[in-house]
PDB file of C-alpha atoms in Angstrom:
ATOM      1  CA  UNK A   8      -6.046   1.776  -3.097  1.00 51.00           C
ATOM      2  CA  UNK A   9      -5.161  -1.557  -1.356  1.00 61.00           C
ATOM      3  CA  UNK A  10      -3.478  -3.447  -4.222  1.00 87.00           C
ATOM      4  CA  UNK A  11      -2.913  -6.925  -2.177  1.00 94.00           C
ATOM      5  CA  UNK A  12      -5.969  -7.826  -0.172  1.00 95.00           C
ATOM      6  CA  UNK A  13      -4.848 -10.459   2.798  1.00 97.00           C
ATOM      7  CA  UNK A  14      -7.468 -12.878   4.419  1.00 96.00           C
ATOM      8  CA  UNK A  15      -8.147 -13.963   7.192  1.00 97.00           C
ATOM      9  CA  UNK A  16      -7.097 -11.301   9.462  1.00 96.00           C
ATOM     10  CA  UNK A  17      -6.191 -14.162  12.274  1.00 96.00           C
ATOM     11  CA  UNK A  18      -6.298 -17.694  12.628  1.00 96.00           C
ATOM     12  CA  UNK A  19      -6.352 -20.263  15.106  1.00 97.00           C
ATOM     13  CA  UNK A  20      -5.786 -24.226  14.890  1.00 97.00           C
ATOM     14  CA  UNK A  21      -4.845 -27.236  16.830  1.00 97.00           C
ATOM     15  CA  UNK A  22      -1.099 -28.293  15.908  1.00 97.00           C
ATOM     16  CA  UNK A  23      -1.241 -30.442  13.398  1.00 96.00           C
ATOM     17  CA  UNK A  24      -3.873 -28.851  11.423  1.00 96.00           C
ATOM     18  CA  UNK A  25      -3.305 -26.590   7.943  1.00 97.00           C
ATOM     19  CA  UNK A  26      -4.123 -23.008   8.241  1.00 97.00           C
ATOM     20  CA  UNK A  27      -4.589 -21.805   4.762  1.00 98.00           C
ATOM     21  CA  UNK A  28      -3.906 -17.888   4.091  1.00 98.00           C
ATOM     22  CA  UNK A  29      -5.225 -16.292   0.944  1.00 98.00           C
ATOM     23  CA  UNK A  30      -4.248 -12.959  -1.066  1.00 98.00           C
ATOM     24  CA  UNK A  31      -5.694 -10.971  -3.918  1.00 97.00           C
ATOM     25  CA  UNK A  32      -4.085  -8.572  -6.417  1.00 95.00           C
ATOM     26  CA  UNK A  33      -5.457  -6.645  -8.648  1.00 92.00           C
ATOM     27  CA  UNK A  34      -2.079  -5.529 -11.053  1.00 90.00           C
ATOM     28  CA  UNK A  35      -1.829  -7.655 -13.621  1.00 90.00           C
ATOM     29  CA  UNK A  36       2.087  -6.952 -14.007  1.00 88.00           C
ATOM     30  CA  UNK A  37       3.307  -8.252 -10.755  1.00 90.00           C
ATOM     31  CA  UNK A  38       5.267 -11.218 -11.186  1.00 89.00           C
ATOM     32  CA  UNK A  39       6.688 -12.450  -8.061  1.00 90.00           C
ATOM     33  CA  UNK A  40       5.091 -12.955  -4.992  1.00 94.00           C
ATOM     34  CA  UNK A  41       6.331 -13.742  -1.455  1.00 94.00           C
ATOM     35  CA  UNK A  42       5.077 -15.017   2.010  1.00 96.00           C
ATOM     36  CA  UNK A  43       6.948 -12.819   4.802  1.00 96.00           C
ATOM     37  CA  UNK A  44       6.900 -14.417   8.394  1.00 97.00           C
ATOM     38  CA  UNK A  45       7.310 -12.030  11.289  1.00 96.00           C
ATOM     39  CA  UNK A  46       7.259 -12.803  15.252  1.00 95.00           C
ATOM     40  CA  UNK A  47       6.510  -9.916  17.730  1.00 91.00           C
ATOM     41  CA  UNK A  48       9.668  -7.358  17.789  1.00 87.00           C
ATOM     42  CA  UNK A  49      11.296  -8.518  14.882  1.00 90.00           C
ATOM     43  CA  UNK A  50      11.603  -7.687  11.529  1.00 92.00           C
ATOM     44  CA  UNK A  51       9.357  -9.501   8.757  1.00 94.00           C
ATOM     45  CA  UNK A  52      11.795 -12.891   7.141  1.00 94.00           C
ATOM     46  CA  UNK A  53      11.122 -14.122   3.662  1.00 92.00           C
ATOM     47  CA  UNK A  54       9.354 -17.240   4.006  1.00 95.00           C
ATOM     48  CA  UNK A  55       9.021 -18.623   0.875  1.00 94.00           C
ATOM     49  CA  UNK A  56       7.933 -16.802  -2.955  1.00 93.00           C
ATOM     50  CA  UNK A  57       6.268 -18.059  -6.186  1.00 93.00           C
ATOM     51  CA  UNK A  58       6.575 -16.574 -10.043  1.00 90.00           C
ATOM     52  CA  UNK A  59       3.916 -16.861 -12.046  1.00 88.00           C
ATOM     53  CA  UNK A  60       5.139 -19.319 -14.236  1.00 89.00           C
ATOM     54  CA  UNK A  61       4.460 -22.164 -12.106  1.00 92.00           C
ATOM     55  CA  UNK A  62       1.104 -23.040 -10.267  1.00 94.00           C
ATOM     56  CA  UNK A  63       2.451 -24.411  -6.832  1.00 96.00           C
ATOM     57  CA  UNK A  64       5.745 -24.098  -5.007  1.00 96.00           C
ATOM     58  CA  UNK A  65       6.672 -26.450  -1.464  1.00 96.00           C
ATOM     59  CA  UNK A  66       9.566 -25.427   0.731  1.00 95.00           C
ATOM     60  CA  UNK A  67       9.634 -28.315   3.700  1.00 96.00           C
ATOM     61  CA  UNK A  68       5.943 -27.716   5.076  1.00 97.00           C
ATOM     62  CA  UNK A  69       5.134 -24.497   3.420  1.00 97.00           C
ATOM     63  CA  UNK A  70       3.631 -24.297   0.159  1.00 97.00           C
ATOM     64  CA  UNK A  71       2.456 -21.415  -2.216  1.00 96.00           C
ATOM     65  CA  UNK A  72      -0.173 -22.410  -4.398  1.00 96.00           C
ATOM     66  CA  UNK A  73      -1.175 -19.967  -7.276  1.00 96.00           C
ATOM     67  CA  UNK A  74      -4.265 -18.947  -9.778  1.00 95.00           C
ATOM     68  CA  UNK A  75      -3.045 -16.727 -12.308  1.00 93.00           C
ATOM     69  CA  UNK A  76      -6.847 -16.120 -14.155  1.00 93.00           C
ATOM     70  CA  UNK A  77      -8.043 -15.134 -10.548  1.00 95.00           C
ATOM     71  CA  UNK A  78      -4.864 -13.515  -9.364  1.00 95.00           C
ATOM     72  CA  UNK A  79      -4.965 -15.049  -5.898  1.00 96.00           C
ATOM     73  CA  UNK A  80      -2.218 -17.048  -4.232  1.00 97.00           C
ATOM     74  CA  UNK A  81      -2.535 -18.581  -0.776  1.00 98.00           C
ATOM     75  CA  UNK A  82       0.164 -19.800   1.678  1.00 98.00           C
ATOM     76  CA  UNK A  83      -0.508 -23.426   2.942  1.00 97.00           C
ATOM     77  CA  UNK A  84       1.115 -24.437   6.506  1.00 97.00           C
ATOM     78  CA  UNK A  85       1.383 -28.404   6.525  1.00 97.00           C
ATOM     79  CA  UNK A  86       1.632 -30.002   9.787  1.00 97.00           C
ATOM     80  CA  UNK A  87       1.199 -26.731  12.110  1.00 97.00           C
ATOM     81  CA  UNK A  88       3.500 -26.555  15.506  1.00 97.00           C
ATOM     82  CA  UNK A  89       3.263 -23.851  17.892  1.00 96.00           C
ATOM     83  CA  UNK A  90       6.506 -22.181  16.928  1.00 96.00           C
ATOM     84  CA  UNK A  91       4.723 -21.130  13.200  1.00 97.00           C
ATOM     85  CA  UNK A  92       2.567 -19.012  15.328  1.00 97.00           C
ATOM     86  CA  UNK A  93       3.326 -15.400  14.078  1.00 97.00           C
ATOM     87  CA  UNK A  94       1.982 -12.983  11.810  1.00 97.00           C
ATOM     88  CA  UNK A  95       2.050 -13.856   7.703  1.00 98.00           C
ATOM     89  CA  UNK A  96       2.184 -11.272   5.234  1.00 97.00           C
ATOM     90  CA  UNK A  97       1.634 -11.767   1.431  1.00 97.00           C
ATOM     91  CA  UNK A  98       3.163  -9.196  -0.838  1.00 95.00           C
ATOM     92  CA  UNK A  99       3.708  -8.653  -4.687  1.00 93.00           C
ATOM     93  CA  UNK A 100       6.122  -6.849  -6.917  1.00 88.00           C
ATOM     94  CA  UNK A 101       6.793  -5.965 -10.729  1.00 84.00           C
ATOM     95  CA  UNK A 102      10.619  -7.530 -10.539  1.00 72.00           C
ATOM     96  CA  UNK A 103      11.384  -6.908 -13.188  1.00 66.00           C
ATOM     97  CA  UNK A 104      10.806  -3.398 -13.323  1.00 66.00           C
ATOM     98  CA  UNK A 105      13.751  -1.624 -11.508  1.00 59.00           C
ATOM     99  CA  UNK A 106      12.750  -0.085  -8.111  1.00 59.00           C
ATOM    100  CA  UNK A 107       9.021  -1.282  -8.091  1.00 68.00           C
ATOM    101  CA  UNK A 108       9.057  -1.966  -4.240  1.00 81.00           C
ATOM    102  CA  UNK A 109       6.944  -5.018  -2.559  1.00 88.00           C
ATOM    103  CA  UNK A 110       3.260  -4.072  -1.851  1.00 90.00           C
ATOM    104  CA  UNK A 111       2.566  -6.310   1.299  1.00 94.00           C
ATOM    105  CA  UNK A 112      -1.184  -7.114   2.782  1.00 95.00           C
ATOM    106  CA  UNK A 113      -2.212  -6.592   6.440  1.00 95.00           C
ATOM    107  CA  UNK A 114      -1.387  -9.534   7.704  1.00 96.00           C
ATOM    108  CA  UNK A 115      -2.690 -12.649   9.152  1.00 97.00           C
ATOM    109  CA  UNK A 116      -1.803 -13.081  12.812  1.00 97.00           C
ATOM    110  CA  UNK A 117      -1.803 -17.415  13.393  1.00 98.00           C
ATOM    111  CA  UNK A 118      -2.187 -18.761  16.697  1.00 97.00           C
ATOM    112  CA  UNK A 119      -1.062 -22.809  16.356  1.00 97.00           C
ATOM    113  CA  UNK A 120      -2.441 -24.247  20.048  1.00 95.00           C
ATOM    114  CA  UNK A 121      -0.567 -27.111  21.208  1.00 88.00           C
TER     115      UNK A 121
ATOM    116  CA  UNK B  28      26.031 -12.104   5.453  1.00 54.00           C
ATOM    117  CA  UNK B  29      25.581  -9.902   8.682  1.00 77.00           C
ATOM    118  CA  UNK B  30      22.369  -8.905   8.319  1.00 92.00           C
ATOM    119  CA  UNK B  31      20.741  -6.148   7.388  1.00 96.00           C
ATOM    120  CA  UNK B  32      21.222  -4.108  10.980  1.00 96.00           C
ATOM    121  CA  UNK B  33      19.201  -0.871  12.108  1.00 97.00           C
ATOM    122  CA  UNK B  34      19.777   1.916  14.899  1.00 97.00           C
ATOM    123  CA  UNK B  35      18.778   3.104  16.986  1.00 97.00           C
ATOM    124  CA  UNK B  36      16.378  -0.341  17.896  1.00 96.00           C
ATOM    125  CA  UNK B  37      13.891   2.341  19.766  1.00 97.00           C
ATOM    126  CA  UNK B  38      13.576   5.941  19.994  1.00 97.00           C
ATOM    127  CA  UNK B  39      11.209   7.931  22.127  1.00 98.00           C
ATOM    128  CA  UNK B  40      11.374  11.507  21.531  1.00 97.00           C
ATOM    129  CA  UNK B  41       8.537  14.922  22.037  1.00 97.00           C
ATOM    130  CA  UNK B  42       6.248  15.670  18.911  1.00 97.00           C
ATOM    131  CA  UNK B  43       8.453  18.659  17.435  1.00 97.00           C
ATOM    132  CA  UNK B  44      11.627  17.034  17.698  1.00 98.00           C
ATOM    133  CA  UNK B  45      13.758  15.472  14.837  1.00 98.00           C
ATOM    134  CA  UNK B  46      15.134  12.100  14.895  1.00 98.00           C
ATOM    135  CA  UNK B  47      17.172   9.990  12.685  1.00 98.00           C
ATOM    136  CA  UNK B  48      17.657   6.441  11.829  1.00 98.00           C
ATOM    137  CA  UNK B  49      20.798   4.570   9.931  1.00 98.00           C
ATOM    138  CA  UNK B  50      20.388   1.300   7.908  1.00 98.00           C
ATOM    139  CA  UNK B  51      23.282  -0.611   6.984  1.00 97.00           C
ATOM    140  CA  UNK B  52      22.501  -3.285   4.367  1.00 96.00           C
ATOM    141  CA  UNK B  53      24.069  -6.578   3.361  1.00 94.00           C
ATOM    142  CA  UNK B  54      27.145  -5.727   1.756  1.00 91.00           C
ATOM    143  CA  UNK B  55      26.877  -6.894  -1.684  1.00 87.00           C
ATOM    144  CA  UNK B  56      23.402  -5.378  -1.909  1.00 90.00           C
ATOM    145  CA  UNK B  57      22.928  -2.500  -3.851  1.00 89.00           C
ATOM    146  CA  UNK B  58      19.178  -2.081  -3.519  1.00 91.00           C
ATOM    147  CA  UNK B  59      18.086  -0.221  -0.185  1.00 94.00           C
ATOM    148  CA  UNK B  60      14.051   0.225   1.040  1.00 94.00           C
ATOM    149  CA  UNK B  61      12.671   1.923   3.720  1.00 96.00           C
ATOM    150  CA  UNK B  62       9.323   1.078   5.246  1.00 96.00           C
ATOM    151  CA  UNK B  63       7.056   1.768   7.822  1.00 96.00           C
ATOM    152  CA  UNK B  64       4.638  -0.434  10.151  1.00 96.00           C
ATOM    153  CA  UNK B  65       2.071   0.591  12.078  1.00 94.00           C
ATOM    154  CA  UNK B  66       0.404  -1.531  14.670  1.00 89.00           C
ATOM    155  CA  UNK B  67      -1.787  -4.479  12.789  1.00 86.00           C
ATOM    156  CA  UNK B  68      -0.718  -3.389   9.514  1.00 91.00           C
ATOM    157  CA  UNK B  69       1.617  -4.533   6.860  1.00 93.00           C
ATOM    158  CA  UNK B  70       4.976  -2.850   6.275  1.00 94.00           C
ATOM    159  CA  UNK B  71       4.057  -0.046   3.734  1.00 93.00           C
ATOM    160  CA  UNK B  72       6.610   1.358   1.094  1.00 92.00           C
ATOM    161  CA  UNK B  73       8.044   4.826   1.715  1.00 94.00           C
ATOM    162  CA  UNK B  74      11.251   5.400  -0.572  1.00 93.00           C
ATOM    163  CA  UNK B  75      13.739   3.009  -2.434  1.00 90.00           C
ATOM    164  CA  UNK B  76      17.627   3.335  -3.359  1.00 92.00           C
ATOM    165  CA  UNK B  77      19.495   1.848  -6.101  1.00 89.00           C
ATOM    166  CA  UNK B  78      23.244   2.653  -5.379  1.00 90.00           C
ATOM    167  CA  UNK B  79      23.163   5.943  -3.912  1.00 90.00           C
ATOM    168  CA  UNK B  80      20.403   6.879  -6.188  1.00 89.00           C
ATOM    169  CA  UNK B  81      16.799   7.694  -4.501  1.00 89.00           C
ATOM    170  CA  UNK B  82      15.017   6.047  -7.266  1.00 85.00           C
ATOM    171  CA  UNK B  83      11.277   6.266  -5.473  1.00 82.00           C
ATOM    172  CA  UNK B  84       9.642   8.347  -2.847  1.00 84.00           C
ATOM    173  CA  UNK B  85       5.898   7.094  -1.830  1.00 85.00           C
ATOM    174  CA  UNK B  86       3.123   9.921  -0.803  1.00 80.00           C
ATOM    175  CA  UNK B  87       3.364   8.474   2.439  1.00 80.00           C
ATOM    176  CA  UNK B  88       7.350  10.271   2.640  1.00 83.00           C
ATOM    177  CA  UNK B  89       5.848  14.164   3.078  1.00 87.00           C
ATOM    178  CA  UNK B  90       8.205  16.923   3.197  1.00 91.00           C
ATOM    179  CA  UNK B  91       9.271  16.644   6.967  1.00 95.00           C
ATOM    180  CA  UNK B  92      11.012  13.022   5.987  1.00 95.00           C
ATOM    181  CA  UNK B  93      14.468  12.341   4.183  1.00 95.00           C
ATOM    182  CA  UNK B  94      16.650   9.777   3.147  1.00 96.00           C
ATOM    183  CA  UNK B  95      20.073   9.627   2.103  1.00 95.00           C
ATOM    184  CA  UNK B  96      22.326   6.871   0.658  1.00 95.00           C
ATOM    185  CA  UNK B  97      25.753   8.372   0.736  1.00 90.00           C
ATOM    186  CA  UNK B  98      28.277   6.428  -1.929  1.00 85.00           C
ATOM    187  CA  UNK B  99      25.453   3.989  -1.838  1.00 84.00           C
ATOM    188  CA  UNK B 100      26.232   2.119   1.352  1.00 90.00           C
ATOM    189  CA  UNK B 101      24.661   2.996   4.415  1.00 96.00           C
ATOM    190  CA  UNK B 102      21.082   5.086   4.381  1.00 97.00           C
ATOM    191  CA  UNK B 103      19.896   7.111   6.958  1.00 97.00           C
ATOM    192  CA  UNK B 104      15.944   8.316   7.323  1.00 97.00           C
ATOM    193  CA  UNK B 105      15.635  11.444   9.104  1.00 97.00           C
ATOM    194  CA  UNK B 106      12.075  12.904  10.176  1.00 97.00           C
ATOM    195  CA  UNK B 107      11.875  16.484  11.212  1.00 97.00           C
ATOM    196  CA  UNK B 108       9.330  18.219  13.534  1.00 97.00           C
ATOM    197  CA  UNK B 109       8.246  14.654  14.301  1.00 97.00           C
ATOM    198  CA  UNK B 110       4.197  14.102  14.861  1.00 96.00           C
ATOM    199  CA  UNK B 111       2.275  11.790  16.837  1.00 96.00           C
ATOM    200  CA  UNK B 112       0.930   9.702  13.633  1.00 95.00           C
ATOM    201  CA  UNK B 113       4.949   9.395  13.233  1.00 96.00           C
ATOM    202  CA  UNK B 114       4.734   6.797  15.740  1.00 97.00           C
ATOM    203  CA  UNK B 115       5.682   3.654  13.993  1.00 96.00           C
ATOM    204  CA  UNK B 116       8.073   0.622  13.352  1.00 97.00           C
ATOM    205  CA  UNK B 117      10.688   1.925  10.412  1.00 98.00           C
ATOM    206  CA  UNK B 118      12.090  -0.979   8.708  1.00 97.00           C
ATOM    207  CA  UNK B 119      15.118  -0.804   6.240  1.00 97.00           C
ATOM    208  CA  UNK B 120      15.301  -3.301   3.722  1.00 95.00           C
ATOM    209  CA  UNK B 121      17.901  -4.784   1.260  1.00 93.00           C
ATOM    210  CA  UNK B 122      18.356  -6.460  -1.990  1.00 89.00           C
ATOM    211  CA  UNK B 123      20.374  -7.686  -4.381  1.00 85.00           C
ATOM    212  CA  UNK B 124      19.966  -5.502  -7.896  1.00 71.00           C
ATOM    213  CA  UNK B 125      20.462  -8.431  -9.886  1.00 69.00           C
ATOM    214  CA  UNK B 126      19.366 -12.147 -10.306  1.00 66.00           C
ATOM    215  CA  UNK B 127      16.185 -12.103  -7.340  1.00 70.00           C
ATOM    216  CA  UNK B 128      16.201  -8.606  -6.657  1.00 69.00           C
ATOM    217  CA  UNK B 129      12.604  -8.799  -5.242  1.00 75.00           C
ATOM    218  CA  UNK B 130      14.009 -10.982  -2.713  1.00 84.00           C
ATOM    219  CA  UNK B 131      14.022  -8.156   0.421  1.00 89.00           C
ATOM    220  CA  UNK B 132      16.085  -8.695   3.559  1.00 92.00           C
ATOM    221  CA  UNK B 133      14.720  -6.984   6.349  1.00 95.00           C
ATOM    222  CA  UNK B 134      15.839  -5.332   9.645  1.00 96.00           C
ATOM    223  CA  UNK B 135      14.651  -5.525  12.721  1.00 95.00           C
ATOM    224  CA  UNK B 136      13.594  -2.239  12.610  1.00 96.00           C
ATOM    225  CA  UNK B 137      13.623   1.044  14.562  1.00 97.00           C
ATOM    226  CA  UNK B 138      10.635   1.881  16.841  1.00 97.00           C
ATOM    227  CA  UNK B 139       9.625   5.502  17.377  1.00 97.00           C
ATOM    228  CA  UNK B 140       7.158   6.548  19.556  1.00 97.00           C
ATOM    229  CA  UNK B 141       6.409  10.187  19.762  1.00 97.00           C
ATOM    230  CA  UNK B 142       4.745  12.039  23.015  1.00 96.00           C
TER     231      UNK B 142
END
């Protein structure tokens, strides 16, 4: 059962542009959710997260908006350069609930041509 | 901080063989996660640690696979008889166990590839 459903599996845009990456979940009691940004060989990095308690979060040119009622949240990249090109995973957690680990989608794999 | 660090960085090894990897995490964390990524996938849970506690073990973690937190430092993930479908990117995680504990710090993981 794939809790956190990831889409699009890869993306390509002109620098510049905003590639928008969207996530579903389906359990109700997660209540933090993260972007994770990972280049080839390395480990994933934590990009930027959201609680549910607010409906948009900006950190420099990334924001996180989010739609509680239709449990989505997507991952907004303003002002694309070639160095964001990488692979984006969302995830979601109960944090509050001692040892519930993240539950991270497939990924999106973003190509930013120069 | 240092870093969450991981070794080895790769391992090749025959299908049969057992292998081992060590996670140290960021000192003042006292949550530890292991994980495992297969090619064009996301990192999927396997087992967590609170202290030196094993807290959570996922399906994916059969019988041939342990983990160990000793006095709830480093952890070490050990995989016996090792399979092909072993083959795989193990990441260690780390966390803090209060204020953002979902905040996870990740290695750079160990590779294994098994012949």
């Amino acid at each position: 059962q794939q809790q956190v459903k990831q889409s699009p599996q890869s993306l390509i845009v002109q620098k510049g542009g905003i590639p928008i990456i969207n996530c579903a979940y389906e359990n109700t009691a997660f209540d933090y959710f993260p972007w994770y940004q990972q280049f080839p060989g390395k480990g994933p990095a934590l990009l930027i997260a959201i609680r549910p308690d607010v409906s948009e979060k900006k950190e420099g040119r990334f924001t996180i908006s989010f739609n509680k009622s239709a449990k989505q949240f997507s991952l907004h990249i303003m002002d694309s350069q070639p160095g964001d090109s990488a692979t984006y995973f969302c995830a979601a957690s109960h944090e509050k609930e001692a040892g519930t680990a993240l539950i991270f989608g497939k990924g999106t794999t973003l190509s930013v041509s120069s | 901080d240092t870093g969450v660090s991981q070794d080895p960085r790769h391992k090749i090894t025959k299908r049969g063989q057992n292998v081992t990897f060590r996670c140290d995490p960021i000192s003042e964390h006292n949550r530890l996660y292991w994980y495992r990524q297969t090619l064009g996938q996301g990192p999927e849970f396997l087992t967590y640690f609170q202290n030196e506690a094993q807290l959570e073990k996922s399906r994916l973690l059969s019988d041939r696979f342990s983990a160990e937190r000793p006095k709830g430092s480093f952890s070490t993930l050990e995989i016996q008889r090792t399979e092909q479908g072993d083959s795989a990117m193990y990441l260690c995680a780390s966390s803090r166990g209060t204020g953002r504990p979902g905040e996870l710090f990740f290695g750079e993981g160990s590779r294994l590839t098994v012949l």
